[in-house]
Every structure is written in C-alpha cells, then in structure tokens.
Short mmCIF file of C-alpha atoms in Angstrom, two decimals:
data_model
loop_
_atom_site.label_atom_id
_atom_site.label_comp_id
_atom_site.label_asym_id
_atom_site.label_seq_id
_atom_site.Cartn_x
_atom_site.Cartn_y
_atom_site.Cartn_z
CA UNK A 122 141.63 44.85 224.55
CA UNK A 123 141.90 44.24 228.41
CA UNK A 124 139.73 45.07 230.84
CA UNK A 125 141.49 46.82 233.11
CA UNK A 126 142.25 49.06 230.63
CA UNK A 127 138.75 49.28 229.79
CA UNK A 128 138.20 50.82 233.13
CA UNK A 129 140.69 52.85 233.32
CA UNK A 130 140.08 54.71 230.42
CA UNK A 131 136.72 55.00 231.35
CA UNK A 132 137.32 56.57 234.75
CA UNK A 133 137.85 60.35 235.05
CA UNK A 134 141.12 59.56 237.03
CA UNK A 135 143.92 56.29 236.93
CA UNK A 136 144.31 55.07 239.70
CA UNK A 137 148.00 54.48 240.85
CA UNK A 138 147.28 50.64 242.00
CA UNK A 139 145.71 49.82 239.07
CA UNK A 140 148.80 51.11 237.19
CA UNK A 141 151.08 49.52 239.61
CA UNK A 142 149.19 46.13 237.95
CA UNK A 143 150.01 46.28 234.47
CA UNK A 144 150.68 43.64 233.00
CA UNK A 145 152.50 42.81 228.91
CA UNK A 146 148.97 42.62 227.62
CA UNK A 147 147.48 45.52 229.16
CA UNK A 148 150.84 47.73 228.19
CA UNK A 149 150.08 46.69 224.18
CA UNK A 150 146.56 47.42 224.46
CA UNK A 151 147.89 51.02 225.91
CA UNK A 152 149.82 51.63 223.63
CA UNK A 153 147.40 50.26 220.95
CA UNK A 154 144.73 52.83 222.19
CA UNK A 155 147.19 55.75 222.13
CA UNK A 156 148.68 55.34 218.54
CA UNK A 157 145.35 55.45 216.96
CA UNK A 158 144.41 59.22 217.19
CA UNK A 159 141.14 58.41 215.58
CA UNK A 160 139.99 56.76 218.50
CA UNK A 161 137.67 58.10 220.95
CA UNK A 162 139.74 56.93 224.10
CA UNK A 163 142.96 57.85 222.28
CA UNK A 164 144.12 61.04 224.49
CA UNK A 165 142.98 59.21 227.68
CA UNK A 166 145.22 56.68 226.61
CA UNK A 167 148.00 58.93 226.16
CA UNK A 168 147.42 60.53 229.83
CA UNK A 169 147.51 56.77 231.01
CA UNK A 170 150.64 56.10 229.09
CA UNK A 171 152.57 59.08 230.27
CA UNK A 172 151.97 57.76 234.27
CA UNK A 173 153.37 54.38 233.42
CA UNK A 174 156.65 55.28 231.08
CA UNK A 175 156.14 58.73 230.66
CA UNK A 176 158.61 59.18 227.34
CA UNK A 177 156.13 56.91 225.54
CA UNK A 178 153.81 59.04 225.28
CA UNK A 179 155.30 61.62 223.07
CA UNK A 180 154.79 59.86 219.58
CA UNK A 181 151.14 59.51 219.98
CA UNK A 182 150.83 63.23 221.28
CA UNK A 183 152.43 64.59 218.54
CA UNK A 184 149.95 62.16 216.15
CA UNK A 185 147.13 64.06 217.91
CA UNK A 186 148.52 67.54 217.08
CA UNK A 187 148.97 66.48 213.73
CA UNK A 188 145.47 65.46 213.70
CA UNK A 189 144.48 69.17 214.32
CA UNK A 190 141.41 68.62 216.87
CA UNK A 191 142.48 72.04 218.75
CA UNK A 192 140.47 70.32 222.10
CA UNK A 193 142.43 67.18 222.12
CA UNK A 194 145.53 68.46 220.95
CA UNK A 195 145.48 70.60 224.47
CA UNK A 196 144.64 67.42 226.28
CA UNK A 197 147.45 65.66 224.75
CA UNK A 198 150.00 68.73 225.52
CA UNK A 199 148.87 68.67 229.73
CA UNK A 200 148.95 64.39 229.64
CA UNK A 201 153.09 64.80 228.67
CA UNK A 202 154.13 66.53 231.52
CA UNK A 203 155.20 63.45 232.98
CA UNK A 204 157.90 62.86 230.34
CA UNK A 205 159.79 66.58 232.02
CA UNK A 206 162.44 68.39 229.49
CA UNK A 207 161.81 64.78 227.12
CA UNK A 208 158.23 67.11 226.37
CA UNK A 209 160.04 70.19 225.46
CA UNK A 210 160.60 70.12 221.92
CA UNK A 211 156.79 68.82 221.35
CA UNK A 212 155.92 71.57 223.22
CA UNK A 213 157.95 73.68 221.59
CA UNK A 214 156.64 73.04 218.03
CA UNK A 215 152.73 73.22 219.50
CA UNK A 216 153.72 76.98 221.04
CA UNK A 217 153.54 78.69 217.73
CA UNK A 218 150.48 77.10 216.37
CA UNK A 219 147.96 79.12 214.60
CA UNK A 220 145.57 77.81 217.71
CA UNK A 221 145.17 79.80 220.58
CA UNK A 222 144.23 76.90 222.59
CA UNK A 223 146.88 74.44 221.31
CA UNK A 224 149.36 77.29 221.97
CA UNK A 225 148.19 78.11 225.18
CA UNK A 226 148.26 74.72 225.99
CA UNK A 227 152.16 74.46 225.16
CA UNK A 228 152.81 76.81 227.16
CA UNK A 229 151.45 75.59 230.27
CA UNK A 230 153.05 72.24 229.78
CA UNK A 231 156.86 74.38 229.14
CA UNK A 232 156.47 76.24 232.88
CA UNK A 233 156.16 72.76 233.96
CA UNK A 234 159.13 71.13 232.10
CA UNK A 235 161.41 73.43 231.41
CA UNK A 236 164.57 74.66 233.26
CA UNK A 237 166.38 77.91 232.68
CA UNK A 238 168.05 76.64 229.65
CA UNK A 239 165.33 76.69 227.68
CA UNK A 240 164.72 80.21 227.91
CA UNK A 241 166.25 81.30 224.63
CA UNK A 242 164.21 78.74 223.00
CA UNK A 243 161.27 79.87 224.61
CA UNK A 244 161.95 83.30 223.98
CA UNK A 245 162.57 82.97 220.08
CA UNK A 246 159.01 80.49 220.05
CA UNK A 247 157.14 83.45 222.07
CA UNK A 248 158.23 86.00 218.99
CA UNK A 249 156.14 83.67 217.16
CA UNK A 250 152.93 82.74 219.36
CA UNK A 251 149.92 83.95 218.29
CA UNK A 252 149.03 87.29 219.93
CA UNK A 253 146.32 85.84 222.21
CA UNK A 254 148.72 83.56 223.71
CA UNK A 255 151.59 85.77 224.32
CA UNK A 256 150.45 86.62 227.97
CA UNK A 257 150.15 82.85 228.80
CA UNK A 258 154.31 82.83 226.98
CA UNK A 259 155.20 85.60 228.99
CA UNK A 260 154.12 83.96 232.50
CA UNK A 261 155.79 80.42 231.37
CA UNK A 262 159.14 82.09 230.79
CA UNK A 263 158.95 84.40 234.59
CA UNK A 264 157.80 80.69 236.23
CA UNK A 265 160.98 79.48 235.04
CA UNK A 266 163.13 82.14 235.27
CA UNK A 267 162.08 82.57 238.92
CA UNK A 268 161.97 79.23 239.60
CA UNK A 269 165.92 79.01 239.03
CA UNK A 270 166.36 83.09 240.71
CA UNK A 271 166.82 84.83 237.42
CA UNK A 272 166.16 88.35 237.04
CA UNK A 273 164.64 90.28 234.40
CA UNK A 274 161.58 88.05 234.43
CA UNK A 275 159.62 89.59 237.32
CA UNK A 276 155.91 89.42 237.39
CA UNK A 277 154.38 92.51 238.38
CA UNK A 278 152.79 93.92 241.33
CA UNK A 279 148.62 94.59 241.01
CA UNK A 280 147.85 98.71 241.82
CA UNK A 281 147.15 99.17 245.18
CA UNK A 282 143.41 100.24 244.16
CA UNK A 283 142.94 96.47 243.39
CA UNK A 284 143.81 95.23 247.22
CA UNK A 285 141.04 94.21 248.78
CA UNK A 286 140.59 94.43 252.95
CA UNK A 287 138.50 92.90 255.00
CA UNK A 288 136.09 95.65 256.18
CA UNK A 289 135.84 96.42 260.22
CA UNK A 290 133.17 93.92 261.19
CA UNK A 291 132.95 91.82 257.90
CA UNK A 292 131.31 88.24 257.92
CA UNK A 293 134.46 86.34 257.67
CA UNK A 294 135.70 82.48 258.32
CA UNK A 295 138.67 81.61 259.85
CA UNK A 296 140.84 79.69 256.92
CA UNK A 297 141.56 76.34 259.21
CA UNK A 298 145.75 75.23 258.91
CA UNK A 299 146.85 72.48 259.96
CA UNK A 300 149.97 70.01 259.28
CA UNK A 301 149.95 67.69 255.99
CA UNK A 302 148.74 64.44 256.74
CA UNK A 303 150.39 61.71 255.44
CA UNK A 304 147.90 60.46 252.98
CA UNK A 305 147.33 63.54 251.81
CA UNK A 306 150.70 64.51 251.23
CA UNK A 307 151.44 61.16 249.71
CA UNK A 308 148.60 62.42 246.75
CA UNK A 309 150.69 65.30 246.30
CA UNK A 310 154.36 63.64 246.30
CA UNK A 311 152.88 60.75 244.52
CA UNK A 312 152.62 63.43 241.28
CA UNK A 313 155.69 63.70 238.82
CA UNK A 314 157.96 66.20 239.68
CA UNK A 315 157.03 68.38 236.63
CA UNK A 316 153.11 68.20 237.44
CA UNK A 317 154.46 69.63 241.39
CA UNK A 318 156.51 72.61 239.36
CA UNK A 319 159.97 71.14 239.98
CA UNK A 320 159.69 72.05 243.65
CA UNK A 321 161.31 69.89 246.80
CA UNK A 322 158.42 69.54 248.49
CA UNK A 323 158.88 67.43 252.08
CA UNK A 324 155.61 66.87 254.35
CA UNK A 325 157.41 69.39 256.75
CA UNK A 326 156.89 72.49 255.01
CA UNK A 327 152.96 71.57 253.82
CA UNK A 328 150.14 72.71 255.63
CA UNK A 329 147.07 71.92 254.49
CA UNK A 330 144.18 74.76 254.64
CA UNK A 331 140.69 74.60 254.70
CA UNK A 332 138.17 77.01 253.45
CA UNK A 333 134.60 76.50 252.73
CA UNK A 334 135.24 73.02 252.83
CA UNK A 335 137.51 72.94 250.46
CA UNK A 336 141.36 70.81 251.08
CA UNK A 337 144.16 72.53 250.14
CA UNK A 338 147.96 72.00 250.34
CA UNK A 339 150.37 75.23 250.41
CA UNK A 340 153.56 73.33 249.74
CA UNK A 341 156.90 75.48 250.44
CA UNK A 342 160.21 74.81 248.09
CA UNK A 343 162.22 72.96 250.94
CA UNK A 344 165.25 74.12 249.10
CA UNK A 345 164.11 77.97 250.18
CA UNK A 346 164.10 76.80 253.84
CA UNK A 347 167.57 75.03 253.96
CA UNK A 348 169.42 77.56 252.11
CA UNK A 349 167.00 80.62 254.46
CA UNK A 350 164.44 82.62 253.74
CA UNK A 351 166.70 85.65 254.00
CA UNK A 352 167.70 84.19 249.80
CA UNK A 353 164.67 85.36 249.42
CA UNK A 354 165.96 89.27 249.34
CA UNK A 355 169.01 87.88 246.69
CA UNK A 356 166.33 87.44 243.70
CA UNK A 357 162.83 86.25 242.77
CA UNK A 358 161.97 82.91 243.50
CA UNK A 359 158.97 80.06 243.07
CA UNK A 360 158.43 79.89 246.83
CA UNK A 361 155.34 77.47 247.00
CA UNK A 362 152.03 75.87 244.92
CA UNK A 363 149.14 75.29 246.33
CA UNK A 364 147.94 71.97 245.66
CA UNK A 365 143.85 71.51 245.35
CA UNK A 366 142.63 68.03 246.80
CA UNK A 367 139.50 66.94 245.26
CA UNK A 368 135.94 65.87 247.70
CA UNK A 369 137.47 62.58 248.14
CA UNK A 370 141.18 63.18 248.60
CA UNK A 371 141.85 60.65 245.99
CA UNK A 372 143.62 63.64 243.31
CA UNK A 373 145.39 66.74 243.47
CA UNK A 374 146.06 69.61 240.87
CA UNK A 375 148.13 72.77 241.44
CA UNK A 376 145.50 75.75 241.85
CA UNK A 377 148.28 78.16 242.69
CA UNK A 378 151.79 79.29 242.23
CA UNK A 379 153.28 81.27 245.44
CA UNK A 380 155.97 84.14 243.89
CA UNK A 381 158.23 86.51 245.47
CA UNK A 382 160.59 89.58 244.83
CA UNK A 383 162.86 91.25 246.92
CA UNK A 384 161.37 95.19 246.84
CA UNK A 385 164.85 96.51 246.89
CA UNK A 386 164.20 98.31 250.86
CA UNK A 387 164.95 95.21 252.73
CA UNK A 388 161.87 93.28 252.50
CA UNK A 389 160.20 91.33 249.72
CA UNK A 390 156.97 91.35 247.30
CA UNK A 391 154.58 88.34 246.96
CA UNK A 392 152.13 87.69 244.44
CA UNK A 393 150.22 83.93 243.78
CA UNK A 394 148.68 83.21 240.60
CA UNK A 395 146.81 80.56 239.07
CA UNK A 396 148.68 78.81 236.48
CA UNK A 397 147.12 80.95 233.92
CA UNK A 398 149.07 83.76 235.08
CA UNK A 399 146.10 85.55 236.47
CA UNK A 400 147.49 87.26 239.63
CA UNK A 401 145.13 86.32 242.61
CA UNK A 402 146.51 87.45 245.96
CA UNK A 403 149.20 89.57 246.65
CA UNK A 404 151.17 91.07 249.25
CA UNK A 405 154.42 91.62 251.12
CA UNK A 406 157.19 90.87 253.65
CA UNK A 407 159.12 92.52 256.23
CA UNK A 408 162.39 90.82 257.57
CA UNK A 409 162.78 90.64 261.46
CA UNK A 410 166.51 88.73 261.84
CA UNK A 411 166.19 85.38 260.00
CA UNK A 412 161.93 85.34 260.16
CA UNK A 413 160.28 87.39 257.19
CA UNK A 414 156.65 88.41 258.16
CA UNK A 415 154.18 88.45 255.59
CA UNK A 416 150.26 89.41 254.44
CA UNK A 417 148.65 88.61 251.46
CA UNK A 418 145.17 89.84 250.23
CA UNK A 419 143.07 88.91 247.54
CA UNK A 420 143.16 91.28 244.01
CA UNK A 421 140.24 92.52 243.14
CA UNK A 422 138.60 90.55 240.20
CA UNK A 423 134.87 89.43 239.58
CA UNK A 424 133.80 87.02 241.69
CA UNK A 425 136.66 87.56 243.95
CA UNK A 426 135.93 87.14 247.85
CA UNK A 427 138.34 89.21 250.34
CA UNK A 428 140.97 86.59 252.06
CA UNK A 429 143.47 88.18 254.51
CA UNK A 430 146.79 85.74 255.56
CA UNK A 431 148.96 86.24 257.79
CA UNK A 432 152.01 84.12 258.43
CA UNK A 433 155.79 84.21 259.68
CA UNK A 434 158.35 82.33 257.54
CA UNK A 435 161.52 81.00 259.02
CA UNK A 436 163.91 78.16 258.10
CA UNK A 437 161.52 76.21 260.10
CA UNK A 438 158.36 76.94 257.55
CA UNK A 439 155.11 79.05 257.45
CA UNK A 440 153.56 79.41 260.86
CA UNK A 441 150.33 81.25 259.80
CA UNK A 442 149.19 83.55 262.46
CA UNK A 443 145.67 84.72 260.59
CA UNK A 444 143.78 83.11 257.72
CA UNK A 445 140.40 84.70 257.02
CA UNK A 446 137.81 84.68 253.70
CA UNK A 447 134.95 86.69 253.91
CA UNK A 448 131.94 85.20 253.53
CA UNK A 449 130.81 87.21 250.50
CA UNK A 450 131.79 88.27 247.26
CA UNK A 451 133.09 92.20 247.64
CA UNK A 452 131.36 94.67 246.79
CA UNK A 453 134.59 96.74 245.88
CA UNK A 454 135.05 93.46 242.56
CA UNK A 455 134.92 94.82 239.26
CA UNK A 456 131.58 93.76 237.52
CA UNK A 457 131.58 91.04 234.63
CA UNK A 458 130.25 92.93 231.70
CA UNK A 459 127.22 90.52 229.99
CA UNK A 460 128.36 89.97 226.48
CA UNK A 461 126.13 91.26 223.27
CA UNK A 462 124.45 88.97 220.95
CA UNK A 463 125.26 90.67 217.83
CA UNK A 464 123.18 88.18 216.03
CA UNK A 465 120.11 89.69 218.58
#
C-alpha cells in the first residue's frame, strides 16, 4: 500500500495533480484496492481508477454488482462514466436489475455514455426495468435522442398552472452573470467528456451565474452556435448543462440539463431538468432574424423558489438580459405531504 493512495482514497475528491503523480507502485496498489470488492475503500478505488485509465475500471465494477450491495453497486455504476460507450454494456446488464437503485443508477450512467445507437438496446433493456425505474429509462433515452436531434423522444412541457411568476413587488435578487473564468472553466473542461454530457463546451459560450452565493456554469453546446441557433427550430436538441462549482471551486457536477423543442409556430420550447429527469424551469423562445429570445421560469414543486431569466441567444452565445430568484419559497409550491408511521 502507498501513501498517496492512502490519501486519496481517503479524501472526498482526487485531486488531478496527485493523479498526474502516479507512479508503477501506486497504479498496483489501485488496482489492488479495486479488485477486492470486500474492501471498504474498494468503490473509491474504482472512482480513482476510472480518472487514471478509465477502461480499467470496468472489471472491478462489475465484481461490485455481483457482490449485490445495492449502495455500492450505484457508486460503482456513476465512477465508470469515464470509460464512455466502453461502460455501456455494464450498464446495460445493471438496467434491468431487480434494484431500483442499481437500475436507476444504470441509467444515469447510459444518458452519459451512450450515443444514438444505443437506443434499440436501451429501448429493449427499458421493457425490462423495474417499474420504479422506468421514468429515470425514459429520460436517459430523450437525453440521447435529443442530444443527437432525434424526434419522437421529446420531453414534455409542465401545465401552465405549474409556472411560477415573480409577483409585482416580490423580494427578489438579481442572479449575477458574468464570463467563465479560466480556472473555473478549466474544472469544468478538465471532466471527461461523458461526465460534461458529450457537449463541445469552449470558455466562450460559459457564463458563470451566481445566486445566493452559489457558482454556477451554464455551458452552451458550441456545436449549436456554429451550425445557428435557428437548428434549433429543425428538431430537439441538448442545448446546455449547468455545471455546479462547489464552496471552494476545486469540483464541479452537472446540476442541470438545458432542453429545447421547436413548438411547430416558429419559435421553440425549453425545459431544464436535473439529471433525474425532474423538470425544473421551463419556458420558451421567439425568433427575431438569426437571435431567438427566450424566458424561463421555475415549475412549481415543494421547496421551489420563483427564478425569472431572460436572455437573447445568437451564434455569438447567451447574452442574459434579466436573472432574478425570489428571495422566498412561493407560496403558489405544492405542499410536501408528512409521511404516516404506520407502525404509530
């Protein structure tokens, strides 16, 4: 056993310069660590493993679903993303489990890895998920689809009773945007291409927002501005994540996933979710020549505070022209229910 990995498997996060430092010995005892899946540091082994030669880490994440700990057998399924459409028939195999965490889990790692010609597969494996992870199937297959401008695959618009507005003289702050710095967006490049949903991202088209202290970075699909964002009214696309930096700007992990539609009357439909598939904000766009003008609100959901954007997208980027988050839950949210203690 090394030390360095001794620390890095006892850190929440590896650090890329510490990987960068490998050396023959601490590569064995990586590997060591990983095979055994009856080892407490196993699946942070595995997550290690997968940032240094990604394909590597495949055997010993398919000895941890074997092992049938439904917990680390999801931690294992997110840690392969690195290895991209290498992870897909692991993932594959975990998406009809009898586990609706394992399966769950599968599918979030496929709408990271997989590319339009995996949809049959997918579709045959969804036949055969178990019911409580069928929404979580049906949301991997439209990130895809839509990713690559498939139709059929469409993710639905929320009833306009669930928009939320920001009520005439509502405590609100302003969302701060501003451009990507370059540390920042070299945390969010730095991630494999799979983790970043297959997008091109360039520092360009990311703006980093700010609300309630908290870093973000809405990353637009660079390929969308080349080709125009009037391709935008030819089929649905993945326009953009949203990347969440952590307190100390040292990580980043995709909060959100930026969809639209075109609405068949010259303009388009957006909706963001969270990876889940939980539909968050939604909105729509108007087309003025080669600019589309868009507004997004938040969907009503417990919890949920009112956020209003406003923004003008041209083959240039997003130049937001009004970001604002109430300060306090609405009202108008549906209540969470408390649960019953049957046992009570």
């Amino acid at each position: 056993m090394t030390e360095r990995i001794d620390r890095l498997v006892a850190a929440k996060e590896a650090i890329p310069a510490a990987l960068l430092a490998f050396d023959l010995d601490d590569l064995d005892d990586l590997r060591a660590r990983a095979a055994d899946p009856g080892r407490a540091d196993c699946v942070r082994a595995i997550e290690i493993l997968a940032q240094v030669v990604p394909v590597e880490a495949l055997a010993p994440a398919a000895a941890v679903l074997a092992a049938g700990d439904p917990g680390r057998a999801a931690a294992a399924l997110d840690a392969i993303v690195p290895a991209d459409e290498a992870a897909i028939p692991l993932a594959l195999a975990a998406a009809v489990a009898q586990d609706e965490v394992v399966a769950r889990a599968a599918w979030l790692t496929l709408q990271q890895v997989g590319r339009s010609a995996a949809l049959p597969a997918l579709a045959t494996a969804a036949l055969a998920t178990v019911p409580d992870a069928q929404p979580q199937a049906a949301f991997a297959q439209s990130v895809i689809a839509c990713r690559a401008g498939l139709t059929g695959y469409e993710l639905a618009d929320p009833t306009p009773d669930r928009i939320l507005d920001l009520a005439p003289g509502e405590d609100a702050r302003v969302i701060e945007i501003s451009p990507a710095t370059d540390p920042d967006f070299a945390i969010l490049s730095g991630m494999f291409t799979p983790q970043t949903y297959l997008l091109a991202l360039t520092q360009a088209a990311t703006k980093t927002m700010t609300c309630a202290g908290v870093d973000m970075l809405l990353a637009l699909d660079s390929n969308v501005l080349l080709a125009g964002p009037s391709t935008l009214l030819q089929g649905p696309s993945l326009l953009a994540i949203v990347g969440v930096l952590d307190p100390f700007h040292v990580t980043c992990s995709v909060g959100l996933l930026v969809f639209t539609r075109p609405d068949g009357a010259g303009g388009i439909r957006v909706t963001v979710h969270d990876p889940g598939g939980t539909v968050i904000y939604a909105g729509a766009g108007a087309t003025s020549g080669d600019a589309i003008t868009l507004e997004v609100r938040t969907v009503a959901s417990p919890g949920a505070a009112t956020v209003a954007i406003k923004g003008v997208l041209t083959s240039a980027g997003l130049e937001m022209t009004d970001a604002r988050s109430a300060t306090r839950v609405s009202p108008l949210t549906p209540k969470t229910e408390p649960s019953t203690d049957l046992d009570g």
